Every structure is written in C-alpha cells, then in structure tokens.
Amino acid sequence: MDMSEGSDQKVIDAAPTTHAELAAWVQDVAELTKPDNVYWVDGTQEENDRLTAELVEAGTLKKLTDPSFPNSFAAFSDPKDVARVEERTFICSENEKDAGFTNNWMDPSKMKEKLNELFDGAMRGRTMYVIPFVMGPLDAEHPQYGVEVTDSAYVVASMRIMALIGNKVLRKIEAENAFFVPAVHTVGSPLEPGAEDVAWPCNEDKWIVHFPEERSIWSYGSGYGGNALLGKKCYALRIASVMARDEGWLAEHMLILKLTNPEGKSYNVAAAFPSACGKTNLALLEPTIEGWKAETLGDDINWMRIGKEGELRGVNPEYGLFGVAPGTGWSTNPNAMRAIVKGNSIFTNVALTDEGGVWWEGMTDEAPAHLTDWLGESWTPDSGRKAAHPNSRFCTPIDQVDMLAKEYYSPDGIEIHAIFFGGRRKTTIPLVTQSRSWTNGIFMGSTLSSETTAAASGAVGVVRRDPMAMLPFIGYNAGDYLKHWDSIESKASPERLPKIFLVNWFRRNAEGAIAWPGFGENSRVLKWAIERIEGKAEAVETPIGFVPAEGSLDLTGLDVSPADMEAATAVNPEEWIPELASIEQWYAKFGDALPASLRAELDGLKERLDA
Ligand code: GTP
Ligand code: SPV
Ligand code: MN
C-alpha cells in the first residue's frame, strides 16, 4: 500500500518481532486502519503506569485518591456503551447452517467487505496498540495465544489485568512460531487533526464479528469489556468453543471452585450460570457450614479437557476478575471485597465517593450520604436512582484473591467432579435437582432458562432459554454444540464423569421476595451435591430428577422459615405444564439439529409428569 499520503511513516517501521506472519498481519491492519502510531505492548509495570497516566490526562480514567483503593482507577463509559451487544454480534462461518439459529450470521466475504469499509481509517489520529496475550497458562501443553490490536489504551490496561500480555508471551509465540488468534478492535472514532477527543470514544454503530474457520475476531465501535477485551468472550468462549468442538474438549461459561470437606477430602465443581446470575459470587464463596473450606479457581470461563484417566479437567484461562459491582459487598462477598481493596483495579461505571473512592449498590449496607453517580451527577440516597450502573464492573487481578487455590497455576488444570447449571427463575425451578444421568444433565443444561439481566443490552427480566449459559457465546450451531456435550459421555471414563445438578438461587416466595438466602448459604447446596457423589446424602426421585430428602440438606443454624424453604424447593407439577410447553417451543427451534437423545429426555419428562 502507498503510505505517502495521509498516515504517518511510523506505521511501516520494522515490527519488533521475528514472527513473520504476525509482523505482516500487524502491518496490514495498520495500513487499513491508518493509526498515527503503532505501539507494541511489553506488559511492564512502567508501561502500565505511563498508559494509565495518559488515560488520566485524557479524562478516560480517574485515579482513586482514597487509600482504601490503592493504584486503582475509575472509568466512565459513554452511557450507550455499557454492556455486551448481542444483536450486533456475528458468527460468520462459511455456511449459515454452521452458525445455527442462536447466532447472527452474514456471509464471510460480504462481512469482510463491510469490515473493510468500517475499519478503513478507523484509527486515524490514534495509537494502535499491539497486545500479544495468552489465554490460560503460558506453560500449557498447547498455549492458546492471541494478539489483539486496539486503539484503546483502556483496553490495554484492562487486558493486562485479564490475561498475561506483552513480551513474555511474544517471545514464546516467536520461539514456537506459533499460531495466534488475530483480534482487531477499534472504538470506531477516528480523530481528525486538531479535533478534541472525548473521554470514552465509541461509535453508535457496533459490530462484534467472529470468523470461526479462520479463528479471527473483528470488533468495531464499543469500548465495553465483553465487546472490546477480545481474549474474554470473543476468544475464550466463541472461538474456543469451535476449537473445542474440533479437538474434543469444552470451552464453557463456568466458574471453578474447590471444596474441601471436614475430613480433608477435596472436590472441584464447575458451574454455568448466565451473565449476572452468580458465578463470581459462588466462585468466591465463604461457606457458612462448619469445617468446609472453599478455594477459587475461576469465576467466568472454564476450559475442560479429558485427562489421561478419562477425567474432565478444568482450566481457568483468565488472569483477572471482571465482576458485576452491584451486589458485591462486605456481607455478601467479602472475598471479592478483600481482593478489590488490595488495589490494582479498574472500575467502570461505578459511583465515586467524596473521598476519591468508589461505591456501588450493595457494597455497604448503608449508602454514603453523598456520591457522584456513574453519569457524573451529584447523588444522595434519596435521589431515587441507582448511583452505579447495574452492569458496572470491577476488574481485579485474580491473584489478589486470598482464597485462590494453588491448582489455579497448574497447567493441566484440576479434575471436575460436579457440574451445576443454574439460572435466575422466579418460579418452577427448585433450589437443587440432581440429574438422572449424564444425558438427563445435558437436557437440564440445554433447557436452562433465566431472566435477562443488565449484562447485555436489551430488556431485563425476560425469561429466555440459555443452553449451558452459553446462548450468546456458542461459536457454532447450537444443535451440534449439544451433540458435542452429549458425546463427552463416551469419551470420558464412566466412573470419572462429573455428576450434573440444576440449581436456582432466585425462586420467589408468596410475598414475591427471594426465598433462599443465597451467597455463603449456597455452600449447603454444594455440600448436599458432594454428599450425593459420595453416596451419603438421601434424595427423593421426582419427575424432574433427584431432590434432597427431608433432612438431607444441612440447614443447621440457618434462619429460613419453613414456608420459604418450601417455596425454594417445591416441585410443582402445575408449574411444569407451561414449562414443558415452553421447552417444546425451544426445542422446535433446533429443527433436525436437535440430538435425538435430548428429544427422548423431553418425552421421558412428559411421561413422568403425566404419571
Ligand atoms: P457475569 O460476570 O456477568 O458473568 O456475572 P456472574 O454470573 O459472575 O454474576 P455475579 O456473581 O456477579 O452476580 C450477579 C448478581 O447476582 C449480583 O448482583 C449478585 O449480588 C447477585 N447474586 C449472586 N449470587 C446470588 C445469590 O446466591 N443469591 C442472590 N439473591 N443474589 C445473588
Ligand atoms: C458476561 O456478560 O458474561 C461477563 C461480562 O462476564 S463481559 O465480559 O462483558 O461479557
Ligand atoms: Mn460472565
């Protein structure tokens, strides 16, 4: 390309890498997007200090001055750029059928034409940062590399918390001449010469695009986490789910938690809950039952491979927490709070205190008398509106979690003994149900339903089916995805196959309040599940699966009324009539892509409910 007009000569300077493909790709992207500079991120503390200082200067970040939040910053987004944009997210497989009905699809060559237009000159007036990163351990057998180029320094600073980035990774990519997932991000807001920048540049038009066969990602127009930190949802779920299908493993939207019982025996559980439905909270659980210990491995993503003995082994590919701030507090999630106040965090769309700290709903029982809300307005407890955005987030290094399990650092992960699927349902779904079999567990996962939350743009509180909490993240045909899950049974050792449970922390009582206290008390449910694995806890068979027998759920010292326990745990056939109809409608959407084994599960459930 002719560099003589427009863009700066610097973009064609030799790239500081011996990886020819990487150098060529970066050059191509620079020629298309026409940044003023290309900067290769080294990942050092000095670099981070410099970039965050520049972000403070630009007004994107505010440095927190309250010593309770050392070396931490607050960012405030454009009010229209606060969540993932599912309706603007595309899976551009060669064949439309391979994207399936759960994804938006466009022909890849048409999409590339569109992207070429959008990205042409999109970085004018800005610096293009090149971020080599790895998802998961750098010493894994097959490290999963990526390189994100972005024109957002906020993205660089956030990626530095969420993944291992910089020279350490680049040198390994070079030494192995490794494949990397190319991921291009722009906020889509070129700066004309002399123009004033805004604190949070973005574009009304947003495109979050994946090419699964190429394993590449293009993201345009948003600076928000899940749309812009491309190692996270775009790579570690959408692209990785395709890799996992092809290679016989699973890339899942799950927390990983290690539990040790009073006898000192450990079990590891993974749990898939939709966005803003309790993964981070369960991952940082403080058990309320005597003698049980919980340790964190991951709070959002779990890559599971089959180990040498046929066991399922989970790895958390992330280095940080990108947690929902509201509801994270000293009483509900003290482990998260302790990690947060160690500092080194970036908060987005929370409220600022007059002392230069941050606050959000639920952090403390009582709100401060005065705050600056996430929109920059003066706020008092009787303002009648939320101070923090409901999807405001803390971004904090995971190694600041005191209860981090040592196996977090193990390159081949940890054995998973139980899998939980769970959603946010006011009715119908009881506190805990054990599946009748692996395939029955896949049925539970495939029909998982939840009320929508603020984590994605659009209506909140609408019940939707969210298979394995992966609806917005399955990078291929959802029917094939369910088949893939079902096929794990034959690939793994039958004795080592995790047991599957369905949970619901959010069922309502007659007064409309959440019946189950949740949070640390969820340890009681985990204990029952582990005792089921051990063959100790009693269960009652119901049409939908096995539920705790009277007295088998440890309620020692728990202050919940019998009416609330009944509301939380009941299996009500009358609630299951509309539920079955809704599952029937959901399954109809799969057409002939629905595995026959799951159709048979639905038929079995109907028969048992009829009987
Ligand atoms: P993402 O990061 O979007 O994937 O969300 P997440 O699944 O990690 O959800 P998170 O743990 O951040 O919780 C989301 C919201 O649910 C917060 O407001 C929590 O306070 C609330 N929550 C989490 N666990 C429980 C629980 O056991 N009971 C109740 N009632 N609320 C909970
Ligand atoms: C989610 O929405 O599931 C999140 C936040 O974990 S984001 O990274 O934005 O996807
Ligand atoms: Mn998540």
XYZ file of C-alpha atoms and ligand atoms in Angstrom:
654
model
C 0.000 0.000 0.000
C 1.124 3.543 -0.699
C 1.980 5.146 2.632
C 2.931 8.510 1.152
C -0.455 10.125 1.712
C -2.218 10.547 4.994
C -0.857 8.274 7.605
C 2.378 8.582 9.484
C 5.574 6.961 8.220
C 5.989 5.275 11.603
C 3.413 2.620 10.830
C 5.739 0.906 8.415
C 8.682 0.824 10.816
C 10.037 -2.676 11.256
C 7.915 -4.593 13.728
C 9.835 -5.717 16.832
C 9.103 -9.366 16.162
C 10.728 -12.219 14.293
C 7.306 -13.812 13.701
C 6.845 -13.022 10.018
C 3.122 -13.664 9.900
C 2.479 -11.528 12.935
C 4.565 -8.676 11.546
C 2.759 -8.885 8.207
C -0.683 -9.004 9.819
C 0.021 -6.005 12.051
C 1.259 -4.120 9.018
C -1.914 -4.996 7.083
C -4.151 -3.844 9.909
C -2.165 -0.611 10.259
C -2.457 0.066 6.545
C -6.190 -0.428 6.721
C -6.919 1.457 9.950
C -4.273 4.210 9.465
C -3.285 4.997 13.051
C -0.778 7.772 13.802
C 1.477 5.284 15.616
C 1.884 1.592 16.179
C 2.965 0.629 19.671
C 3.892 -2.912 20.785
C 2.769 -3.533 24.341
C 5.517 -5.034 26.531
C 3.337 -5.655 29.571
C 5.641 -3.997 32.132
C 4.554 -2.030 35.185
C 6.355 1.091 33.884
C 4.405 0.888 30.670
C 1.154 0.455 32.562
C 1.966 3.452 34.763
C 2.619 5.530 31.666
C -0.552 4.419 29.842
C -2.798 4.914 32.858
C -1.268 8.376 33.425
C -2.101 9.208 29.804
C -5.629 7.901 30.323
C -5.997 10.129 33.389
C -4.728 13.067 31.338
C -7.280 12.244 28.612
C -10.101 12.076 31.172
C -10.849 8.393 30.482
C -9.622 7.298 33.910
C -9.854 8.960 37.303
C -7.146 7.925 39.718
C -8.710 6.981 43.038
C -7.253 9.019 45.884
C -8.925 7.146 48.749
C -6.105 4.969 50.183
C -8.633 2.112 50.534
C -8.269 1.591 46.764
C -4.517 1.773 46.074
C -3.259 2.074 42.498
C -6.817 1.926 41.178
C -8.824 3.857 38.627
C -12.412 4.561 37.690
C -13.653 4.816 34.115
C -16.991 6.142 32.928
C -18.240 4.960 29.599
C -20.447 6.629 27.101
C -23.951 5.993 28.569
C -24.811 3.996 25.445
C -21.792 1.703 25.715
C -22.371 -0.184 28.956
C -22.868 -3.868 28.070
C -22.386 -6.599 25.515
C -24.398 -6.050 22.327
C -25.747 -9.472 21.404
C -27.825 -8.219 18.483
C -24.628 -6.764 16.966
C -22.584 -9.953 17.464
C -21.962 -12.202 14.453
C -20.645 -15.666 13.745
C -19.548 -15.594 10.108
C -18.992 -19.242 9.287
C -18.684 -20.250 5.638
C -22.111 -21.912 5.825
C -25.045 -20.261 7.539
C -26.104 -23.625 8.941
C -22.872 -23.802 10.949
C -23.786 -20.609 12.823
C -27.214 -22.010 13.687
C -30.325 -20.237 14.875
C -28.796 -18.831 18.074
C -26.309 -16.623 16.216
C -26.459 -13.698 13.837
C -24.799 -14.686 10.593
C -23.550 -12.919 7.490
C -21.678 -14.346 4.534
C -17.958 -14.027 5.407
C -16.948 -12.319 2.177
C -19.816 -9.822 2.490
C -18.886 -9.226 6.108
C -15.262 -8.649 5.157
C -16.333 -6.052 2.618
C -18.338 -4.349 5.333
C -15.445 -4.531 7.812
C -13.004 -3.181 5.262
C -15.206 -0.111 4.903
C -15.677 0.306 8.638
C -12.026 -0.201 9.580
C -10.638 1.923 6.739
C -9.033 4.850 8.550
C -10.865 3.967 11.785
C -7.734 4.567 13.904
C -6.795 7.927 12.356
C -5.385 10.287 14.935
C -4.901 7.460 17.444
C -2.228 4.984 18.513
C -2.639 1.371 17.535
C -1.541 -0.879 20.397
C -0.421 -4.429 19.651
C -1.097 -6.748 22.596
C 0.364 -10.265 22.455
C -1.547 -12.373 25.005
C -2.103 -15.917 26.135
C -5.333 -17.376 27.484
C -4.545 -19.925 30.163
C -1.112 -20.929 31.385
C 1.901 -19.960 29.299
C 3.382 -23.360 30.165
C 0.335 -25.341 28.997
C 0.977 -28.193 26.586
C -0.595 -26.089 23.833
C -0.678 -22.481 24.995
C -3.584 -20.571 23.429
C -2.118 -17.405 22.010
C -3.762 -14.321 20.657
C -2.759 -10.878 19.529
C -5.199 -8.017 19.951
C -4.632 -4.750 18.182
C -6.689 -1.904 19.573
C -6.832 1.876 19.525
C -7.939 1.983 23.160
C -5.399 2.306 25.972
C -8.237 1.438 28.391
C -8.408 -1.920 26.629
C -4.637 -2.352 27.041
C -4.800 -1.618 30.774
C -7.806 -3.935 31.220
C -6.308 -6.748 29.115
C -3.226 -6.531 31.333
C -5.425 -7.496 34.292
C -7.466 -10.149 32.465
C -4.691 -12.010 30.609
C -0.936 -12.474 30.587
C 0.259 -9.979 27.957
C 3.413 -8.497 26.484
C 6.981 -9.535 25.751
C 6.975 -12.749 27.764
C 4.172 -14.026 25.552
C 5.554 -12.570 22.335
C 8.944 -14.271 22.839
C 7.180 -17.630 23.239
C 4.964 -17.102 20.204
C 8.143 -16.393 18.250
C 10.132 -19.320 19.666
C 7.342 -21.744 18.764
C 6.446 -19.932 15.548
C 3.002 -20.424 16.992
C -0.478 -19.813 15.697
C -2.216 -16.878 17.374
C -5.833 -15.743 17.171
C -5.750 -12.391 15.373
C -8.157 -9.968 17.044
C -8.716 -6.433 15.792
C -10.505 -3.851 17.894
C -11.312 -0.220 17.266
C -13.563 2.142 19.146
C -14.547 3.381 15.683
C -13.957 7.038 16.398
C -11.100 8.455 14.320
C -9.733 11.799 15.486
C -9.427 14.432 12.813
C -6.369 16.717 13.117
C -6.934 19.336 15.782
C -10.186 17.757 16.981
C -10.885 17.415 20.727
C -11.130 13.826 21.932
C -13.861 12.640 24.279
C -13.269 10.660 27.489
C -14.871 7.488 26.081
C -14.715 7.398 22.305
C -17.018 4.836 20.671
C -19.461 4.594 17.792
C -23.249 4.222 17.678
C -22.633 1.511 15.100
C -21.213 -1.642 16.676
C -20.001 -4.895 15.127
C -18.608 -7.804 17.103
C -17.588 -10.291 14.446
C -16.084 -13.779 14.538
C -14.765 -15.881 11.662
C -14.741 -19.354 13.234
C -12.908 -21.183 10.434
C -10.146 -18.556 10.391
C -10.307 -18.197 14.179
C -10.243 -14.433 13.806
C -12.104 -11.609 15.555
C -13.043 -8.088 14.449
C -14.695 -5.702 16.896
C -15.902 -2.222 15.978
C -17.485 0.652 17.859
C -17.514 -0.333 21.534
C -15.043 0.062 24.392
C -17.037 -2.086 26.861
C -15.423 -5.237 28.344
C -17.144 -8.138 26.625
C -17.126 -6.282 23.289
C -13.553 -4.999 23.470
C -11.375 -7.235 25.675
C -11.228 -9.791 22.895
C -9.436 -12.530 24.851
C -12.502 -12.989 27.025
C -15.876 -13.775 25.468
C -14.835 -13.479 21.810
C -11.802 -15.764 22.034
C -12.088 -17.854 25.202
C -15.745 -18.716 24.525
C -16.875 -18.115 20.933
C -13.685 -19.018 19.053
C -12.531 -21.520 21.686
C -15.881 -23.351 21.581
C -15.212 -24.016 17.892
C -11.666 -25.183 18.629
C -13.095 -27.368 21.398
C -15.663 -28.934 19.064
C -12.921 -29.744 16.548
C -10.462 -31.035 19.153
C -12.773 -32.851 21.571
C -12.894 -30.529 24.569
C -15.256 -27.930 26.069
C -14.961 -24.132 26.369
C -17.619 -23.084 28.851
C -19.098 -20.073 30.667
C -18.384 -21.509 34.119
C -16.803 -20.771 37.437
C -14.494 -23.356 39.010
C -14.432 -23.878 42.772
C -12.510 -26.287 45.001
C -14.290 -27.500 48.136
C -12.720 -29.398 50.987
C -14.908 -31.214 53.493
C -14.203 -31.529 57.232
C -12.433 -34.861 56.596
C -9.981 -33.051 54.320
C -11.239 -34.545 51.059
C -11.456 -32.135 48.122
C -13.954 -31.939 45.305
C -13.950 -29.463 42.456
C -17.125 -28.107 40.972
C -17.853 -26.069 37.870
C -20.998 -24.009 37.462
C -22.568 -22.411 34.406
C -24.907 -19.532 35.198
C -25.863 -16.844 32.655
C -24.308 -13.388 32.869
C -25.012 -11.610 36.155
C -26.541 -14.746 37.712
C -23.997 -15.513 40.407
C -20.797 -17.090 39.030
C -18.339 -14.644 40.583
C -20.187 -14.817 43.880
C -20.173 -18.615 44.030
C -16.554 -18.702 42.860
C -15.598 -16.588 45.889
C -17.910 -18.393 48.296
C -17.422 -18.172 52.027
C -19.064 -21.380 53.324
C -21.424 -20.941 56.265
C -21.238 -24.624 57.240
C -18.804 -25.915 59.845
C -15.485 -27.269 58.692
C -15.881 -26.724 54.945
C -13.290 -24.783 53.004
C -13.734 -23.158 49.573
C -10.962 -22.064 47.215
C -11.335 -20.205 43.943
C -10.064 -21.381 40.566
C -12.078 -19.264 38.185
C -15.170 -17.083 38.048
C -16.295 -16.921 34.404
C -14.634 -19.321 31.958
C -13.695 -22.996 32.181
C -11.811 -24.900 29.501
C -12.329 -28.602 30.127
C -10.243 -31.317 28.535
C -10.372 -35.047 29.062
C -7.374 -36.175 31.107
C -5.276 -39.305 30.818
C -7.552 -41.287 33.097
C -10.733 -40.190 31.375
C -11.433 -37.470 33.915
C -12.636 -33.994 32.952
C -10.009 -31.376 33.819
C -10.858 -27.675 34.035
C -8.589 -24.678 33.476
C -9.499 -21.049 34.001
C -7.945 -19.239 31.023
C -8.232 -15.801 32.669
C -5.904 -13.822 34.929
C -8.419 -11.425 36.385
C -11.964 -10.945 37.600
C -14.316 -8.779 35.549
C -17.102 -8.829 38.070
C -20.515 -7.208 38.392
C -20.005 -4.498 41.026
C -23.566 -4.038 42.377
C -24.384 -6.645 44.990
C -20.688 -7.292 45.694
C -20.297 -6.276 49.309
C -18.664 -6.928 52.639
C -21.645 -9.001 53.790
C -22.412 -10.877 50.529
C -18.934 -11.396 49.078
C -16.140 -10.467 51.497
C -13.562 -12.438 49.481
C -14.181 -10.253 46.439
C -14.041 -7.122 48.582
C -10.712 -8.157 50.107
C -9.271 -8.724 46.620
C -10.623 -5.366 45.417
C -9.198 -3.293 48.259
C -5.725 -4.664 47.543
C -5.902 -2.259 44.618
C -4.520 -2.513 41.068
C -8.084 -2.412 39.782
C -10.083 -0.606 37.137
C -13.713 0.145 37.942
C -16.132 1.021 35.170
C -19.428 2.893 35.634
C -19.447 2.771 39.435
C -20.112 5.816 41.665
C -17.366 7.964 43.200
C -17.256 8.880 46.867
C -16.308 12.342 48.099
C -13.091 10.779 49.463
C -11.984 9.697 45.986
C -13.028 6.067 46.387
C -15.734 4.040 44.690
C -19.138 2.795 45.790
C -21.969 0.768 44.312
C -25.303 -0.548 45.493
C -24.725 -3.346 47.989
C -21.038 -2.608 48.730
C -22.034 -1.492 52.231
C -25.390 -1.801 53.976
C -25.817 1.934 54.092
C -25.097 4.228 51.171
C -22.745 7.182 51.750
C -24.562 10.479 52.330
C -23.203 11.884 49.074
C -21.741 10.448 45.872
C -21.048 11.349 42.287
C -23.048 8.849 40.272
C -21.753 6.978 37.219
C -23.136 9.705 34.952
C -21.186 12.368 36.862
C -24.222 13.805 38.665
C -24.416 14.633 42.346
C -26.231 11.815 44.182
C -27.778 11.302 47.626
C -29.630 8.262 48.998
C -32.944 9.955 48.269
C -32.117 10.773 44.665
C -34.432 7.934 43.669
C -31.974 6.397 41.204
C -29.046 3.994 41.233
C -25.616 5.510 41.831
C -23.758 2.803 39.885
C -24.868 1.344 36.566
C -26.411 -2.135 37.142
C -23.717 -3.614 34.869
C -20.871 -1.623 36.401
C -17.765 -3.763 36.837
C -14.580 -4.230 38.848
C -11.542 -5.526 37.008
C -9.095 -7.004 39.511
C -6.120 -9.408 39.267
C -7.229 -12.907 40.338
C -4.033 -13.488 42.318
C -5.299 -10.872 44.783
C -7.959 -13.358 45.875
C -6.729 -14.713 49.249
C -8.593 -17.974 48.751
C -7.140 -18.689 45.284
C -6.447 -22.442 45.019
C -2.834 -23.388 44.284
C -4.105 -25.517 41.369
C -5.069 -22.289 39.612
C -1.441 -22.290 38.456
C -1.461 -25.916 37.302
C -1.047 -26.034 33.506
C -3.254 -29.104 33.135
C -5.956 -27.890 35.436
C -7.954 -29.723 38.027
C -10.418 -32.631 37.937
C -14.058 -31.552 37.877
C -16.348 -33.750 39.999
C -19.651 -31.944 39.591
C -21.233 -29.565 37.127
C -24.007 -27.155 38.076
C -26.320 -25.433 35.653
C -28.340 -22.583 37.093
C -30.450 -19.615 36.164
C -32.438 -16.789 37.623
C -36.023 -18.033 37.812
C -38.796 -16.593 39.993
C -40.851 -19.797 39.689
C -40.810 -23.501 38.789
C -37.119 -24.429 39.140
C -36.290 -25.760 42.607
C -33.207 -24.924 44.660
C -31.341 -28.061 43.595
C -32.074 -31.119 41.449
C -29.632 -33.879 40.574
C -29.905 -35.208 37.045
C -30.902 -38.817 36.429
C -27.944 -39.420 34.108
C -25.348 -37.595 32.010
C -27.778 -37.137 29.117
C -30.500 -36.034 31.524
C -27.975 -33.489 32.797
C -27.356 -32.307 29.235
C -31.147 -31.983 28.948
C -31.134 -29.756 32.042
C -28.299 -27.685 30.605
C -29.862 -27.447 27.171
C -33.166 -26.178 28.599
C -31.555 -23.856 31.148
C -33.604 -20.689 31.413
C -33.054 -17.379 33.083
C -34.461 -13.882 33.322
C -32.318 -11.489 31.290
C -30.005 -9.076 33.137
C -28.191 -5.797 32.530
C -25.045 -7.642 31.354
C -26.361 -7.420 27.798
C -28.220 -4.550 26.169
C -31.973 -5.036 25.777
C -34.905 -5.813 28.067
C -34.180 -7.040 31.601
C -36.237 -9.712 33.417
C -37.498 -11.639 30.387
C -37.239 -15.450 30.679
C -35.170 -16.930 27.889
C -33.597 -20.323 27.278
C -29.844 -20.118 27.652
C -28.255 -23.512 26.940
C -25.388 -24.142 29.367
C -25.415 -20.327 29.968
C -23.737 -20.163 26.542
C -26.543 -18.723 24.386
C -24.549 -15.589 23.447
C -21.237 -17.457 23.318
C -21.646 -20.668 21.294
C -19.481 -20.048 18.225
C -21.272 -22.628 16.065
C -24.562 -24.463 15.573
C -26.278 -24.899 18.950
C -27.598 -28.350 17.962
C -24.051 -29.502 17.200
C -22.969 -27.974 20.489
C -25.485 -30.109 22.402
C -24.351 -33.193 20.475
C -20.789 -32.378 21.399
C -21.719 -32.152 25.085
C -23.632 -35.416 24.892
C -20.648 -37.125 23.214
C -18.383 -36.373 26.194
C -20.020 -39.315 27.996
C -18.448 -41.790 25.584
C -15.054 -40.038 25.617
C -14.661 -39.871 29.396
C -14.315 -42.615 31.968
C -17.805 -43.573 33.237
C -16.649 -43.527 36.885
C -14.985 -40.165 36.482
C -17.802 -38.398 34.654
C -18.927 -35.367 36.708
C -22.394 -35.523 38.252
C -24.763 -32.858 36.941
C -27.098 -30.666 39.014
C -29.592 -27.890 38.265
C -29.822 -25.027 40.774
C -31.861 -21.860 41.236
C -30.923 -19.346 43.933
C -33.621 -16.900 42.839
C -37.051 -18.509 43.322
C -39.673 -16.273 44.951
C -41.971 -16.829 47.909
C -45.659 -15.855 48.156
C -44.650 -12.281 49.046
C -42.519 -12.008 45.911
C -39.216 -11.979 47.811
C -36.302 -14.324 47.011
C -36.940 -17.341 49.236
C -33.396 -18.713 49.573
C -30.748 -16.557 51.310
C -28.079 -17.488 48.758
C -24.451 -16.341 48.750
C -22.478 -18.144 51.520
C -25.532 -20.283 52.301
C -25.193 -21.851 48.854
C -22.434 -23.938 50.470
C -25.272 -26.054 51.924
C -26.385 -26.997 48.428
C -22.813 -27.776 47.365
C -22.396 -29.971 50.438
C -25.518 -31.953 49.515
C -24.243 -32.392 45.958
C -20.862 -33.647 47.163
C -22.528 -36.000 49.617
C -24.580 -37.330 46.706
C -21.329 -38.041 44.849
C -20.054 -39.799 47.954
C -23.301 -41.776 48.187
C -24.061 -40.310 51.623
C -26.954 -37.886 51.140
C -30.520 -39.076 50.707
C -32.587 -37.943 47.739
C -36.158 -38.266 46.580
C -36.889 -39.110 42.993
C -39.271 -36.659 41.308
C -40.287 -36.442 37.649
C -37.619 -33.786 37.072
C -34.772 -35.523 38.895
C -33.476 -36.183 42.414
C -34.100 -33.570 45.092
C -32.913 -33.515 48.719
C -34.834 -35.860 51.021
C -36.273 -34.340 54.185
C -33.364 -33.519 56.474
C -30.595 -34.257 53.954
C -29.888 -30.624 53.154
C -27.831 -29.283 56.063
C -29.841 -26.356 57.454
C -28.018 -26.170 60.794
C -28.053 -22.623 62.093
C -29.894 -21.313 59.042
C -32.603 -18.760 59.660
C -35.147 -19.524 56.941
C -38.841 -20.103 57.581
C -40.395 -23.443 56.617
C -42.624 -21.553 54.167
C -39.567 -20.091 52.439
C -37.834 -23.479 52.315
C -40.963 -24.927 50.739
C -41.095 -22.044 48.235
C -37.439 -22.547 47.329
C -37.541 -26.319 46.936
C -41.018 -27.405 45.815
C -41.528 -29.392 42.618
C -44.967 -28.209 41.484
C -46.466 -30.192 38.615
C -48.794 -27.296 37.778
C -45.766 -25.065 37.168
C -44.263 -27.733 34.925
C -47.192 -27.749 32.470
C -46.363 -24.332 30.982
C -42.668 -25.105 31.414
C -42.966 -28.203 29.227
C -44.777 -26.203 26.559
C -42.015 -23.620 26.651
C -39.299 -26.298 26.381
C -41.206 -27.845 23.470
C -41.156 -24.457 21.681
C -37.484 -24.029 22.426
C -36.566 -27.450 21.101
C -38.638 -26.831 17.959
C -36.193 -24.066 17.049
C -33.403 -26.608 16.667
C -35.279 -28.474 13.937
C -33.452 -31.652 12.978
C -30.245 -30.375 14.598
C -31.637 -31.409 17.987
C -29.945 -34.601 19.208
C -32.450 -37.467 19.380
C -31.203 -38.283 22.884
C -32.497 -34.920 24.129
C -35.846 -35.297 22.401
C -36.102 -38.629 24.224
C -35.303 -36.888 27.522
C -38.154 -34.432 26.941
C -40.525 -37.285 26.131
C -39.425 -39.074 29.297
C -40.036 -35.981 31.405
C -43.525 -35.588 29.927
C -44.372 -39.187 30.697
C -43.129 -38.919 34.260
C -45.105 -35.701 34.826
C -48.249 -37.273 33.320
C -47.979 -40.342 35.511
P -21.075 -12.145 34.828
O -19.783 -11.580 35.272
O -21.926 -11.178 34.075
O -20.909 -13.417 34.047
O -21.961 -12.432 36.155
P -21.842 -13.565 37.262
O -22.565 -14.789 36.815
O -20.447 -13.728 37.700
O -22.748 -12.958 38.439
P -22.311 -12.331 39.845
O -21.745 -13.346 40.776
O -21.508 -11.138 39.609
O -23.739 -11.926 40.417
C -24.616 -11.092 39.712
C -25.651 -10.530 40.643
O -26.369 -11.592 41.285
C -25.050 -9.680 41.748
O -25.843 -8.552 41.934
C -25.115 -10.582 42.945
O -25.212 -9.870 44.139
C -26.335 -11.451 42.686
N -26.188 -12.791 43.294
C -25.128 -13.613 43.175
N -25.294 -14.743 43.919
C -26.508 -14.636 44.494
C -27.251 -15.476 45.382
O -26.843 -16.569 45.766
N -28.479 -15.020 45.753
C -28.962 -13.818 45.339
N -30.158 -13.449 45.762
N -28.282 -12.992 44.516
C -27.072 -13.390 44.099
C -20.733 -11.510 30.920
O -21.546 -10.690 30.474
O -20.939 -12.740 30.918
C -19.483 -11.022 31.533
C -19.125 -9.649 31.315
O -18.748 -11.779 32.141
S -18.467 -9.416 29.742
O -17.027 -9.613 29.800
O -18.780 -8.078 29.355
O -19.023 -10.372 28.813
Mn -19.622 -13.837 32.527
